[in-house]
mmCIF file of C-alpha atoms in Angstrom:
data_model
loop_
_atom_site.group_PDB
_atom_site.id
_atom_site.type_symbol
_atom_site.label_atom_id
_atom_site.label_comp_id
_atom_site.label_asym_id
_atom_site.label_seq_id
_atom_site.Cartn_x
_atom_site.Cartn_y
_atom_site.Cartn_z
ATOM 1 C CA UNK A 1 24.634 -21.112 -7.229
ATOM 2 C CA UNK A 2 22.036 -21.137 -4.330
ATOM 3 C CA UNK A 3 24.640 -18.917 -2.499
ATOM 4 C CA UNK A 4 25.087 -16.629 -5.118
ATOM 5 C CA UNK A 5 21.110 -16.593 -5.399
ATOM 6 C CA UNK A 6 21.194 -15.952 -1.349
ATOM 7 C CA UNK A 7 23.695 -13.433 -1.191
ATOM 8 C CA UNK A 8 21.616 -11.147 -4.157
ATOM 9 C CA UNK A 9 17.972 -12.518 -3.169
ATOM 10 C CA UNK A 10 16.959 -8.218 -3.589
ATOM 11 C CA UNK A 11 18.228 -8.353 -6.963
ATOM 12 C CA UNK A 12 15.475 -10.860 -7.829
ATOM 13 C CA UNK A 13 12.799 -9.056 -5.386
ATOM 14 C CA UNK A 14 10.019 -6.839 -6.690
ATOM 15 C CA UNK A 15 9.113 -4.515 -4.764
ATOM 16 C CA UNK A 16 5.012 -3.994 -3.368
ATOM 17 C CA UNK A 17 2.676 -2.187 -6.036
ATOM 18 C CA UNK A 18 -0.398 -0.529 -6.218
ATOM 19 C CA UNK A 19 -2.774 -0.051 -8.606
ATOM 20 C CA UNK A 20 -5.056 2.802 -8.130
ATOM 21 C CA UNK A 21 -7.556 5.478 -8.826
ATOM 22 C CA UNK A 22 -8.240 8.768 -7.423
ATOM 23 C CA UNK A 23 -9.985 11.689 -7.344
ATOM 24 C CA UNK A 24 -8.573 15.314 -6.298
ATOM 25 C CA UNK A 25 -9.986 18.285 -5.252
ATOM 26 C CA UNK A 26 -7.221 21.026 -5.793
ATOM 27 C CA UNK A 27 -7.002 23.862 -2.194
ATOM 28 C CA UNK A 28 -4.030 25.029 -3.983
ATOM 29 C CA UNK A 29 -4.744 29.336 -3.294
ATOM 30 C CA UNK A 30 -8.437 28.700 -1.718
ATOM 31 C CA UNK A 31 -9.345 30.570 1.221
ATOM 32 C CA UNK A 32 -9.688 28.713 4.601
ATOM 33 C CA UNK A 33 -14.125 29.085 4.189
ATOM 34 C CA UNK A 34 -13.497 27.574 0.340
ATOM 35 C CA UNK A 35 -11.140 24.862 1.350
ATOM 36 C CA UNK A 36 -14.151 23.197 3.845
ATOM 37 C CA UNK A 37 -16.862 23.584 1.147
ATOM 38 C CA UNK A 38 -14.120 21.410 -1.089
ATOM 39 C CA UNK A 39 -13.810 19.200 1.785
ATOM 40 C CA UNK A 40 -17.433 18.821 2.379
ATOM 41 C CA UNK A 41 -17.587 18.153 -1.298
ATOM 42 C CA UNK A 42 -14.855 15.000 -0.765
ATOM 43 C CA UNK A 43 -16.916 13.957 2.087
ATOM 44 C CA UNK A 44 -19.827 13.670 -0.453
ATOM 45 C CA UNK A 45 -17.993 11.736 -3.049
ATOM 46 C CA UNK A 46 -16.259 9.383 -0.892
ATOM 47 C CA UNK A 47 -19.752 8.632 0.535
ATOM 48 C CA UNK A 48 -21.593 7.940 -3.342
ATOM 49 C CA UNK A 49 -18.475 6.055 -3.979
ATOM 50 C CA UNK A 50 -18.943 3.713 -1.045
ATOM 51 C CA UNK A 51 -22.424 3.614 -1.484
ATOM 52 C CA UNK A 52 -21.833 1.938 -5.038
ATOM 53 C CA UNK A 53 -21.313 5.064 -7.870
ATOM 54 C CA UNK A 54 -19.203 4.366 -10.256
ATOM 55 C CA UNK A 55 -15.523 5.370 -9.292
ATOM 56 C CA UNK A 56 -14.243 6.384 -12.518
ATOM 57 C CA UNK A 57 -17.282 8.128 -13.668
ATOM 58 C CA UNK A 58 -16.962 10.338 -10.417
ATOM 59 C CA UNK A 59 -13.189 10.772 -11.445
ATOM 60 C CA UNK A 60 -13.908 11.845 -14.906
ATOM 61 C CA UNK A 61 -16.764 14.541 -13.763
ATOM 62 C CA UNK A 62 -15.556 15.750 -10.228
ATOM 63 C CA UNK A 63 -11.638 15.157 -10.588
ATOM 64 C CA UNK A 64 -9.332 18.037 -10.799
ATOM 65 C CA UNK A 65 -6.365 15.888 -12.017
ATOM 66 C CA UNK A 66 -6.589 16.991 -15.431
ATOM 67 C CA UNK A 67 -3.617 14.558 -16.692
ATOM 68 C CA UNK A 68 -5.770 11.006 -15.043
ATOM 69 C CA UNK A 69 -9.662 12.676 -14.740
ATOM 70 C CA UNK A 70 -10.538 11.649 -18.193
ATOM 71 C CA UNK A 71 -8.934 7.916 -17.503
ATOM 72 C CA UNK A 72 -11.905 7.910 -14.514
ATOM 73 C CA UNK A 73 -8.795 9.133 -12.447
ATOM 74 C CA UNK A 74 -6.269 5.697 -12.860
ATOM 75 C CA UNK A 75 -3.059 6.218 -11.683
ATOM 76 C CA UNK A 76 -1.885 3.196 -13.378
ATOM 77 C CA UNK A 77 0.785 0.896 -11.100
ATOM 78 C CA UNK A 78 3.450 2.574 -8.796
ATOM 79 C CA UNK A 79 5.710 1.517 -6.215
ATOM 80 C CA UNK A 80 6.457 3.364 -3.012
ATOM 81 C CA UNK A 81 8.317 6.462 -3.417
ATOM 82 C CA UNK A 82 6.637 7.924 -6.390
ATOM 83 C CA UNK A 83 3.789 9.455 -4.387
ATOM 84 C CA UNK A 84 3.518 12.428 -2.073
ATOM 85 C CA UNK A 85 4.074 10.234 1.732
ATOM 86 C CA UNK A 86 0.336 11.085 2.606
ATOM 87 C CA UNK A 87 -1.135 9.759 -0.208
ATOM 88 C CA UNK A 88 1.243 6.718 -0.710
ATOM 89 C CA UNK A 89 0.512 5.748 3.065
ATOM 90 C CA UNK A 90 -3.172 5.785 2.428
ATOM 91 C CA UNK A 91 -3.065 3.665 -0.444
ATOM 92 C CA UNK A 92 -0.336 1.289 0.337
ATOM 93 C CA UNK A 93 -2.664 0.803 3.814
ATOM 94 C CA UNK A 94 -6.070 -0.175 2.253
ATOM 95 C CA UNK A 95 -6.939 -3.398 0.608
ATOM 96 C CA UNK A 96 -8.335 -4.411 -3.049
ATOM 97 C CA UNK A 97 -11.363 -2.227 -3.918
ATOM 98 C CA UNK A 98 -11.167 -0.259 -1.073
ATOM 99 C CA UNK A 99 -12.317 3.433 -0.683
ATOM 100 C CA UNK A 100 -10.197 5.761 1.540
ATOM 101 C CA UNK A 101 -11.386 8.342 3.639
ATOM 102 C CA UNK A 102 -10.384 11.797 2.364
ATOM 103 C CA UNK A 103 -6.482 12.133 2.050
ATOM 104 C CA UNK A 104 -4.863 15.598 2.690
ATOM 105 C CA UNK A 105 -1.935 16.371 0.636
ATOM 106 C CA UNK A 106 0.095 19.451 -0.817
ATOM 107 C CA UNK A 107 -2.386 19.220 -3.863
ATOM 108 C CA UNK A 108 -5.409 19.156 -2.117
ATOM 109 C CA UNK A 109 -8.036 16.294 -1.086
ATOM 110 C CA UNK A 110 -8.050 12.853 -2.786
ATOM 111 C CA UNK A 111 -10.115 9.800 -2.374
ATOM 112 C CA UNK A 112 -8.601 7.146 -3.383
ATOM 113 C CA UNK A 113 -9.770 3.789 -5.038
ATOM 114 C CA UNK A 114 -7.384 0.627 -4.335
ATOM 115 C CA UNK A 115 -7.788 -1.402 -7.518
ATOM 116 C CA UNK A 116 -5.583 -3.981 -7.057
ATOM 117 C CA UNK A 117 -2.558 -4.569 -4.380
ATOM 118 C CA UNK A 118 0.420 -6.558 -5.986
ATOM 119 C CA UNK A 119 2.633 -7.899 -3.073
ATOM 120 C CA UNK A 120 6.369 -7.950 -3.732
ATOM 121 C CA UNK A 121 7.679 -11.406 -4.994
ATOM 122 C CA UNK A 122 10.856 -12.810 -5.471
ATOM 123 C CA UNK A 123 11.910 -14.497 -8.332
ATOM 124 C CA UNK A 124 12.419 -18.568 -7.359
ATOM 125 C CA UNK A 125 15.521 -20.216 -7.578
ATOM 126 C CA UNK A 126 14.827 -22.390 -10.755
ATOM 127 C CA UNK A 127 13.897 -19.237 -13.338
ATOM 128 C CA UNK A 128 17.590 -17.375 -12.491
ATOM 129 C CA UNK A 129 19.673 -20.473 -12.591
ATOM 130 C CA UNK A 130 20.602 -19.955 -15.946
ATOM 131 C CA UNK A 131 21.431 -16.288 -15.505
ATOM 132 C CA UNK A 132 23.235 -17.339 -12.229
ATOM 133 C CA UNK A 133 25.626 -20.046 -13.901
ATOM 134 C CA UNK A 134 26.317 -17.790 -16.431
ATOM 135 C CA UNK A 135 27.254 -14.829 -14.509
ATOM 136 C CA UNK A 136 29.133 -17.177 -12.686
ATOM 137 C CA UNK A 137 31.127 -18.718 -15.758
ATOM 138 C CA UNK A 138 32.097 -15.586 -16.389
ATOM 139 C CA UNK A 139 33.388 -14.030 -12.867
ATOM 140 C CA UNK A 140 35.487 -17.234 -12.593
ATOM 141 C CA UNK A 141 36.684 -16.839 -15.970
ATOM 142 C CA UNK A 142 37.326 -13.211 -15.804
ATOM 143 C CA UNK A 143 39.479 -14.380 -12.520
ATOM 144 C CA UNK A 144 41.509 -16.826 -14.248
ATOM 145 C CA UNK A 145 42.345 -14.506 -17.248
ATOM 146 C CA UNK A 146 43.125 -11.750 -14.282
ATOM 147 C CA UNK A 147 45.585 -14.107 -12.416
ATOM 148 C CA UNK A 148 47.117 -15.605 -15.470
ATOM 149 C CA UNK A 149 48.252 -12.102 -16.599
ATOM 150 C CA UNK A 150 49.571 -11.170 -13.408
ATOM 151 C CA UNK A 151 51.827 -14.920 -13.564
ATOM 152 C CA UNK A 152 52.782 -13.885 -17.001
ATOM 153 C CA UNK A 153 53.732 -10.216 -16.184
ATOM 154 C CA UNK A 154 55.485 -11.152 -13.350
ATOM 155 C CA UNK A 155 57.303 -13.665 -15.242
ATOM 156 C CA UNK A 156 58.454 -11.016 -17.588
ATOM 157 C CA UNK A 157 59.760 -8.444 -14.845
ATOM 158 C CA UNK A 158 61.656 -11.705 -13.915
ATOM 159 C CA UNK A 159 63.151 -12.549 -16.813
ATOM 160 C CA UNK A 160 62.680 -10.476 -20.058
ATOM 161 C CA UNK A 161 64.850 -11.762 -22.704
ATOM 162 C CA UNK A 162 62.722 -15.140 -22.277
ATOM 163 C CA UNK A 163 59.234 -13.514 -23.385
ATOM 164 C CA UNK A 164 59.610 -15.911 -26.815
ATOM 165 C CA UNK A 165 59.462 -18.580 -23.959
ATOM 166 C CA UNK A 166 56.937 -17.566 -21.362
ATOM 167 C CA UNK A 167 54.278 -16.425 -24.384
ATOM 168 C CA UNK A 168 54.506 -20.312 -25.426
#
């Protein structure tokens, strides 16, 4: 069983989370003068966010993210691979409650607020054993039943007027 568990350890890995907030300030079709006011506007709220504002309230009012603004900008839990690579570096880099400077991405400029970091754990030993022995059971048994119908089919091509005799 432990070598079972050993050989599919990644089946019983979770993988690194991230719970987080953020607050974007769309440059999708802005002109190059437009796209540094917004920037000097990120500037600004990163620096009232760090200084102690409340994160969510500056999601809710400055946010352009109209599907998570009016959650104060949460993002809920993802994993890597479900955000654009700029923004999923940034936040899988900082630490719990943690402000980022202001992230460029296809969408525009985000700050981002690390809630809460949830490392990737492994399931121990003891809580799969169950699901291991069983899994096992039935691979071994799926085996037998797999090599006792090839002996009883080969039987047959042997000798098939005795089938009466090789189904007892």
């Amino acid at each position: 069983l432990r070598n079972e568990y050993a050989a599919s350890i990644d089946n019983y890995r979770s993988p690194e989370q991230v719970h987080a907030r953020h607050i974007l300030l769309a440059t999708d079709g802005k002109s190059d003068a437009d796209k540094r006011a917004i920037r000097a506007r990120a500037e600004e709220l990163v620096k009232q966010a760090r200084a102690g504002a409340d994160f969510a309230e500056l999601a809710r009012k400055y946010s352009e993210d109209a599907g998570n603004a009016p959650n104060g900008g949460d993002l809920g839990t993802f994993g890597r691979g479900q955000m654009v690579p700029e923004f999923e570096r940034a936040a899988f880099a900082m630490k719990d409650g943690e402000i980022s400077d202001v992230v460029t991405t296809q969408f525009g400029y985000h700050i981002i607020k690390v809630e809460k970091k949830i490392p990737s754990v492994v399931t121990p030993f003891e809580a799969v054993r169950a699901e291991l022995e069983r899994g096992l059971r039935e691979s071994k048994l799926a085996e037998a039943m797999r090599q006792t119908s090839e002996q009883l089919r080969a039987e047959l091509l042997k000798n098939p007027a005795g089938a009466a005799d090789i189904a007892q």
